[in-house]
Every structure is written in C-alpha cells, then in structure tokens.
C-alpha cells in the first residue's frame, strides 16, 4: 500500500500547492519543496513532471519555473521566435526568482525563447551549466550571473569572453582591470545603495552606526564602498563593522555572532545598523527583541535586498534592487546586441536601488 503522501488525494493537493508557490515567487527548487512537504526529492520530481506534461509549468535544472507562452517544442522558426537565449543564475530560491520573472516577461514580449538553468554559487557548477548551453549550439546568446572574484572567477570571465555567442552579465560586472572588451552587463548600483542607507540614517539623527554584510556575497564589497564613502562625507562614525554568516545552519554559531554584534552595539553606543541581507536582518531583529531591545528605540535597522524585510516585526526599512527590471533589461540588452551586431558599442549599465522606509528606522 503506498504511503499517504503518495496517494492520489495527497498528490493533487501537493501539486496545487506547488503551483501556488510558483505563482507567488516565479520558480521553485526540488530540494526546498521536498523539505517543505516532507516527501522525497523523487516525489517532487514526479509532481513537476506531471504538471509539466500538462503545460502548467516548465522544468529546469533542479526545479521548475512559471510556464511561458514560449515554452514549446515547435522549432523556433515555425513559432515566430526570433532568438533562443540561455540564462544561468546561481539560485532559484532567493533574489533571482524576481530577476527571472522580469527576464521571462521581456522574452515573451520580444520573441525570445529563454532557456533557463539554475546553478549554484560554486564556480565549477556555473561553468558546467554555461558550457552545456554553449556546447548545445542552439542558443544565440547567454545571460549569466557568474562568480567574478578569485582565480576561478577570473578564469570563468575569460571563458565567457572567448565564446562565439554574445554574453550579458546580470547583477555582475567584469573587473575593469581584466580588460574584457566584449562582456556587457546590467547591474544594480550597490555603491549608491550603501550611500543611500547612510544618508537615511543620518537624516534621522543617527551618528554612531554599523554595517553587517553577508560573507562571500558579491553584493557586500560595492555596498561597503558606498557606505564607507558616505559615512565619511556625512561625519558619521562606523564603530561596528562585521562580515558574518548569520544564516549559518548552526544555530549555536548564529546566536554567538548575533550576541557579539549586539554587545558591540551596546558597548559603543551604536544606534543603527545596515544589514545585508534580509534574512540576517530579520534574525538579528528577532533575537534583539526577544532579549529586551526596542526596535527602533534602542537600535534602528536597514536591510538590503527587500526580499522578506517587510515581514519583520516591526517591518524593516529596506533598500530594494529593481530585480524584475534588471531581468527585463538584460533580455533587452541581449536582443539589441543580437540585432545590432558587433558594431554596436559595448554597454555596462547600472540602475539604482529604491529605499522603502518602514518602522525599523527612527531617530534614537
């Protein structure tokens, strides 16, 4: 007798919930759904296959995305599709679903078939997915979000520079020192975001502030550049400066890091923090409140990414990169490159994040 989770009634309910999740965030991962529903990865893959066979979603590596009108087995020429473009992102669960939604919307409007592959933040995995798309020989261009730091990141950028198809980097920028003349990019101006956060806190009377960034995140370095420059220009004191991993799966390590940060704030009279990313900001806020801190009375908080910041208690002020617009602009940039050819000047474009003030920031 099959387990209850595999019965027809449970299967139907689970598939409906998968579709609800797709409508909410645009893409899902097999591993996340299996953990959420308490079933095996194989069960979720079967569910996704069942829904894909009925045209309700699109299977991608490691998960699924919303169905697009361009998801078809009809040859591109017969379906009116002008170009096929591969897209490789490092995550299908945080930040990137919104970028994907924007890219898919633009692709649908512009006659581009988007071939999506989810990788990870590991360079080897990114390169494997990029090489698979390039080797297939049926995509006209690539939109990718590769690692750009360290020897492996630089090697991957050089690899992208040598591809026969054009490449647009999304939320990544090739370092100027590498002198890679053909890689185009569309990014959020995180430097401006850091400056905007400092200005917001200064305008509310905070003078002693701090910054917490996420270890290994490519956003952290430009965010810090903007923050440090603005803190100096505004005459603020940044007395708490931590690069942490508060989302570490070890609850003991996470709690120890949060306690250390709050102790530093208390000892130095720090009244406000910029925290990248949202989960780190929410966890620190929750811990602080549970241990007698008043937010924003004792400590004001700004988050960076605005994925879950509005769900904090109180809701957290956040800087929001225009994620869907980034995806749309990446597709538009690729289409212009494919239509304009090599004579079109190479573009490296940035757009500004938006500040959403909420209850977590106020004058001390």
Coordinates of C-alpha atoms in Angstrom, one line a residue:
X1 CA 0.0 0.0 0.0
X2 CA 1.5 3.4 -1.0
X3 CA 2.3 5.9 1.8
X4 CA -0.3 8.6 2.4
X5 CA 1.9 11.3 0.8
X6 CA 1.8 9.4 -2.5
X7 CA -2.0 8.8 -2.6
X8 CA -4.0 10.5 -5.3
X9 CA -5.6 12.9 -3.0
X10 CA -2.4 14.0 -1.3
X11 CA -0.6 14.2 -4.7
X12 CA -3.3 16.5 -6.1
X13 CA -3.1 18.8 -3.1
X14 CA 0.7 18.9 -3.2
X15 CA 0.7 19.8 -6.9
X16 CA -1.8 22.6 -6.3
X17 CA 0.5 23.9 -3.6
X18 CA 3.5 23.7 -6.0
X19 CA 1.5 25.8 -8.5
X20 CA 0.6 28.3 -5.7
X21 CA 4.2 28.6 -4.8
X22 CA 5.2 29.2 -8.4
X23 CA 2.6 31.9 -8.8
X24 CA 3.9 33.6 -5.7
X25 CA 7.7 33.6 -6.4
X26 CA 8.1 32.5 -10.1
X27 CA 10.3 29.5 -9.6
X28 CA 10.8 26.6 -7.1
X29 CA 13.6 24.1 -6.2
X30 CA 13.0 20.4 -5.8
X31 CA 15.0 20.2 -2.6
X32 CA 13.1 23.1 -1.0
X33 CA 9.7 21.6 -1.9
X34 CA 10.7 18.2 -0.7
X35 CA 11.7 19.6 2.7
X36 CA 8.6 21.8 2.9
X37 CA 6.1 19.0 2.1
X38 CA 8.0 16.2 4.0
X39 CA 8.4 14.0 0.9
X40 CA 11.3 12.7 -1.2
X41 CA 13.0 14.6 -4.0
X42 CA 11.8 11.9 -6.4
X43 CA 8.2 12.5 -5.4
X44 CA 8.6 16.2 -6.1
X45 CA 10.3 15.5 -9.5
X46 CA 7.3 13.3 -10.4
X47 CA 4.9 16.1 -9.4
X48 CA 6.8 18.6 -11.5
X49 CA 6.9 16.1 -14.4
X50 CA 3.2 15.6 -14.1
X51 CA 2.5 19.3 -14.2
X52 CA 5.0 20.0 -17.0
X53 CA 3.3 17.3 -19.1
X54 CA 0.0 19.2 -18.8
X55 CA 1.7 22.5 -19.7
X56 CA 1.3 24.1 -16.3
X57 CA 5.0 24.8 -15.6
X58 CA 8.4 24.5 -17.1
X59 CA 11.0 22.0 -15.8
X60 CA 14.5 23.5 -15.3
X61 CA 17.7 22.0 -13.7
X62 CA 16.9 21.3 -10.1
X63 CA 13.3 22.8 -10.1
X64 CA 10.7 24.5 -12.1
X65 CA 9.6 27.9 -13.3
X66 CA 6.3 29.5 -14.4
X67 CA 5.1 28.5 -17.8
X68 CA 5.8 30.9 -20.6
X69 CA 4.0 31.0 -23.9
X70 CA 7.4 30.5 -25.5
X71 CA 7.9 27.1 -23.8
X72 CA 7.2 24.9 -26.8
X73 CA 8.7 22.0 -28.7
X74 CA 7.9 23.7 -32.0
X75 CA 11.1 24.8 -33.8
X76 CA 11.9 28.5 -33.3
X77 CA 11.4 29.4 -37.0
X78 CA 7.9 27.9 -37.0
X79 CA 6.8 29.5 -33.8
X80 CA 7.9 33.1 -34.7
X81 CA 10.7 33.1 -32.1
X82 CA 13.5 35.4 -33.2
X83 CA 16.2 34.1 -30.9
X84 CA 17.0 31.5 -28.2
X85 CA 18.9 32.9 -25.2
X86 CA 20.4 30.8 -22.4
X87 CA 20.2 32.1 -18.9
X88 CA 22.2 30.8 -15.9
X89 CA 21.6 32.1 -12.4
X90 CA 23.2 30.9 -9.1
X91 CA 19.9 30.4 -7.2
X92 CA 16.2 29.7 -7.9
X93 CA 15.1 30.4 -4.3
X94 CA 16.4 33.8 -3.2
X95 CA 16.7 37.1 -5.1
X96 CA 16.9 35.5 -8.5
X97 CA 13.2 34.4 -9.0
X98 CA 12.3 38.1 -9.4
X99 CA 15.1 38.6 -11.9
X100 CA 13.8 35.5 -13.8
X101 CA 10.2 36.8 -13.9
X102 CA 11.4 40.1 -15.4
X103 CA 13.5 38.3 -18.0
X104 CA 10.7 35.9 -19.0
X105 CA 8.2 38.8 -19.3
X106 CA 10.6 40.7 -21.7
X107 CA 11.4 37.5 -23.6
X108 CA 7.7 36.7 -24.2
X109 CA 7.1 40.3 -25.5
X110 CA 10.2 40.4 -27.7
X111 CA 10.0 37.0 -29.4
X112 CA 12.9 35.5 -27.4
X113 CA 12.9 31.9 -26.1
X114 CA 14.6 31.9 -22.7
X115 CA 16.4 28.6 -21.8
X116 CA 16.8 28.8 -18.0
X117 CA 19.4 26.8 -16.0
X118 CA 19.8 27.1 -12.2
X119 CA 23.3 26.6 -10.9
X120 CA 24.8 27.4 -7.5
X121 CA 27.4 29.9 -6.2
X122 CA 30.2 27.4 -7.0
X123 CA 32.3 28.4 -10.0
X124 CA 32.5 24.7 -11.2
X125 CA 28.8 24.4 -11.2
X126 CA 28.3 27.7 -13.0
X127 CA 30.9 26.7 -15.7
X128 CA 29.2 23.3 -16.2
X129 CA 25.9 24.9 -16.9
X130 CA 27.4 27.6 -19.1
X131 CA 29.4 25.1 -21.1
X132 CA 26.4 22.8 -21.5
X133 CA 24.4 25.7 -23.1
X134 CA 27.3 26.8 -25.3
X135 CA 28.0 23.2 -26.4
X136 CA 24.4 22.6 -27.5
X137 CA 24.9 25.1 -30.3
X138 CA 21.3 26.2 -30.4
X139 CA 21.4 29.4 -28.3
X140 CA 22.2 32.8 -29.9
X141 CA 23.4 34.4 -26.6
X142 CA 23.9 33.9 -22.9
X143 CA 22.7 35.9 -19.9
X144 CA 24.7 34.8 -16.9
X145 CA 25.4 35.7 -13.3
X146 CA 28.9 34.2 -12.7
X147 CA 31.3 34.4 -9.8
X148 CA 33.8 37.2 -10.7
X149 CA 36.3 37.1 -7.8
X150 CA 39.4 35.0 -7.2
X151 CA 41.4 33.0 -9.8
X152 CA 38.4 30.7 -10.6
X153 CA 36.1 33.6 -11.1
X154 CA 38.5 35.4 -13.4
X155 CA 39.1 32.2 -15.4
X156 CA 35.3 31.9 -15.9
X157 CA 35.1 35.5 -17.1
X158 CA 37.9 34.9 -19.6
X159 CA 36.0 31.8 -20.8
X160 CA 32.9 33.9 -21.3
X161 CA 34.9 36.5 -23.2
X162 CA 36.0 33.8 -25.7
X163 CA 32.6 32.4 -26.5
X164 CA 31.3 32.8 -30.1
X165 CA 27.9 34.0 -28.8
X166 CA 27.4 37.4 -27.1
X167 CA 27.2 37.4 -23.3
X168 CA 25.4 39.8 -20.9
X169 CA 26.3 39.6 -17.3
X170 CA 23.4 40.2 -14.9
X171 CA 24.0 41.6 -11.5
X172 CA 27.7 41.0 -12.1
X173 CA 30.4 43.3 -13.5
X174 CA 33.7 42.3 -15.1
X175 CA 36.5 44.0 -13.2
X176 CA 37.9 46.8 -15.2
X177 CA 41.5 45.6 -14.6
X178 CA 40.8 42.4 -16.6
X179 CA 40.2 44.5 -19.8
X180 CA 37.5 42.2 -21.2
X181 CA 36.1 44.3 -24.1
X182 CA 33.1 42.3 -25.2
X183 CA 31.3 41.4 -21.9
X184 CA 28.2 43.6 -21.4
X185 CA 26.4 43.9 -18.1
X186 CA 23.3 45.2 -16.3
X187 CA 23.7 45.7 -12.6
X188 CA 22.2 47.3 -9.5
X189 CA 24.3 50.2 -8.3
X190 CA 25.0 48.7 -4.9
X191 CA 27.6 51.5 -4.2
X192 CA 24.7 54.0 -4.4
X193 CA 22.6 51.7 -2.2
X194 CA 25.3 51.9 0.6
X195 CA 25.4 55.7 0.4
X196 CA 21.6 55.9 0.4
X197 CA 21.4 53.8 3.6
X198 CA 23.9 56.0 5.4
X199 CA 22.1 59.2 4.3
X200 CA 18.8 57.8 5.5
X201 CA 20.2 57.1 9.0
X202 CA 22.0 60.4 9.2
X203 CA 18.7 62.2 8.3
X204 CA 17.1 60.5 11.3
X205 CA 19.7 61.7 13.7
X206 CA 21.9 58.7 14.0
X207 CA 25.6 59.4 14.4
X208 CA 27.2 56.1 15.6
X209 CA 26.3 53.4 13.1
X210 CA 27.4 50.0 11.9
X211 CA 27.3 47.7 8.9
X212 CA 26.9 43.9 8.8
X213 CA 27.5 42.2 5.4
X214 CA 27.0 38.6 4.2
X215 CA 30.2 36.6 3.9
X216 CA 31.0 35.7 0.3
X217 CA 28.2 37.8 -1.2
X218 CA 29.3 39.7 -4.4
X219 CA 27.0 42.5 -3.2
X220 CA 28.9 43.1 0.0
X221 CA 32.0 44.8 -1.4
X222 CA 30.3 47.5 -3.5
X223 CA 27.7 48.1 -0.8
X224 CA 30.6 48.7 1.7
X225 CA 32.3 51.1 -0.8
X226 CA 29.2 53.3 -0.9
X227 CA 28.6 53.1 2.8
X228 CA 32.1 53.9 3.9
X229 CA 32.3 56.9 1.5
X230 CA 29.0 58.3 2.7
X231 CA 29.7 57.7 6.4
X232 CA 32.9 59.7 6.0
X233 CA 31.3 62.5 4.0
X234 CA 28.3 62.8 6.4
X235 CA 30.6 62.8 9.5
X236 CA 29.2 59.6 10.9
X237 CA 31.1 57.1 13.0
X238 CA 31.0 53.4 11.8
X239 CA 32.0 51.6 15.0
X240 CA 30.5 48.2 14.3
X241 CA 31.8 46.5 11.1
X242 CA 31.2 42.8 10.7
X243 CA 31.3 40.4 7.7
X244 CA 29.2 37.5 9.0
X245 CA 27.1 34.5 8.1
X246 CA 24.1 34.9 10.4
X247 CA 22.2 32.4 8.3
X248 CA 24.7 29.7 9.2
X249 CA 22.8 26.4 9.7
X250 CA 24.5 26.0 13.1
X251 CA 22.1 27.8 15.5
X252 CA 24.9 28.0 18.1
X253 CA 27.3 29.8 15.7
X254 CA 24.5 32.1 14.6
X255 CA 23.4 33.0 18.1
X256 CA 27.0 33.6 19.1
X257 CA 27.5 36.0 16.2
X258 CA 24.3 37.9 16.9
X259 CA 25.2 38.2 20.6
X260 CA 28.6 39.6 19.7
X261 CA 27.2 42.2 17.3
X262 CA 24.6 43.4 19.9
X263 CA 27.2 43.6 22.6
X264 CA 29.4 45.7 20.3
X265 CA 26.4 48.0 19.6
X266 CA 25.7 48.3 23.3
X267 CA 29.4 49.0 24.2
X268 CA 30.0 51.6 21.5
X269 CA 26.6 53.4 21.7
X270 CA 25.7 52.3 18.1
X271 CA 22.1 53.2 17.4
X272 CA 21.6 51.9 13.8
X273 CA 22.8 49.1 11.5
X274 CA 22.8 48.4 7.8
X275 CA 22.5 44.6 7.3
X276 CA 22.9 42.6 4.2
X277 CA 20.9 40.5 3.6
X278 CA 17.2 40.4 4.6
X279 CA 17.3 37.0 6.5
X280 CA 20.3 38.2 8.5
X281 CA 18.4 41.4 9.4
X282 CA 15.3 39.6 10.4
X283 CA 17.2 37.1 12.5
X284 CA 19.1 39.9 14.3
X285 CA 15.9 41.9 14.9
X286 CA 14.0 38.9 16.3
X287 CA 16.9 38.0 18.7
X288 CA 17.3 41.6 19.8
X289 CA 13.5 41.9 20.6
X290 CA 13.4 38.6 22.4
X291 CA 16.2 39.8 24.6
X292 CA 14.7 43.1 25.6
X293 CA 15.9 45.5 22.9
X294 CA 13.5 48.0 21.4
X295 CA 13.4 48.4 17.6
X296 CA 13.9 51.2 16.6
X297 CA 14.1 52.7 20.1
X298 CA 17.4 51.1 21.0
X299 CA 18.6 50.0 17.6
X300 CA 17.4 51.0 14.1
X301 CA 17.8 48.5 11.2
X302 CA 18.0 48.8 7.5
X303 CA 18.1 45.6 5.4
X304 CA 19.5 45.2 1.9
X305 CA 17.6 43.2 -0.8
X306 CA 14.0 43.6 0.4
X307 CA 13.0 40.0 0.0
X308 CA 11.4 39.4 3.4
X309 CA 12.2 42.6 5.3
X310 CA 8.6 43.8 5.2
X311 CA 7.6 40.7 7.2
X312 CA 9.8 41.6 10.2
X313 CA 8.2 42.7 13.5
X314 CA 8.4 45.6 13.2
X315 CA 8.6 45.8 9.4
X316 CA 12.2 46.6 8.4
X317 CA 13.3 49.5 6.3
X318 CA 15.0 48.1 3.2
X319 CA 16.8 49.0 0.1
X320 CA 15.3 47.2 -2.9
X321 CA 17.3 46.4 -6.0
X322 CA 14.9 46.6 -9.0
X323 CA 15.2 42.9 -9.6
X324 CA 12.5 42.4 -12.2
X325 CA 13.6 45.4 -14.1
X326 CA 17.2 44.0 -14.1
X327 CA 16.0 40.8 -15.7
X328 CA 14.0 42.7 -18.3
X329 CA 16.9 45.0 -19.2
X330 CA 19.2 42.0 -19.6
X331 CA 17.0 40.5 -22.2
X332 CA 16.5 43.8 -24.0
X333 CA 20.3 44.4 -24.0
X334 CA 20.9 40.9 -25.4
X335 CA 18.2 41.5 -28.1
X336 CA 19.8 44.8 -29.1
X337 CA 23.2 43.1 -29.3
X338 CA 21.9 40.3 -31.5
X339 CA 20.0 42.7 -33.8
X340 CA 22.8 45.3 -33.9
X341 CA 25.8 43.1 -34.4
X342 CA 29.4 43.8 -33.4
X343 CA 29.3 47.4 -34.5
X344 CA 27.0 48.3 -31.5
X345 CA 29.1 49.8 -28.7
X346 CA 29.5 47.6 -25.6
X347 CA 27.4 48.8 -22.7
X348 CA 27.8 48.4 -19.0
X349 CA 24.7 49.8 -17.3
X350 CA 23.6 50.2 -13.7
X351 CA 20.3 51.1 -12.2
X352 CA 19.6 52.5 -8.7
X353 CA 18.0 50.6 -5.8
X354 CA 15.0 52.2 -4.0
X355 CA 14.7 52.8 -0.3
X356 CA 11.4 51.7 1.3
X357 CA 11.2 53.4 4.8
X358 CA 9.4 51.3 7.4
X359 CA 9.0 51.1 11.2
X360 CA 12.5 49.8 12.0
X361 CA 14.3 53.2 11.5
X362 CA 13.7 56.3 13.6
X363 CA 15.7 58.9 15.4
X364 CA 17.4 57.5 18.6

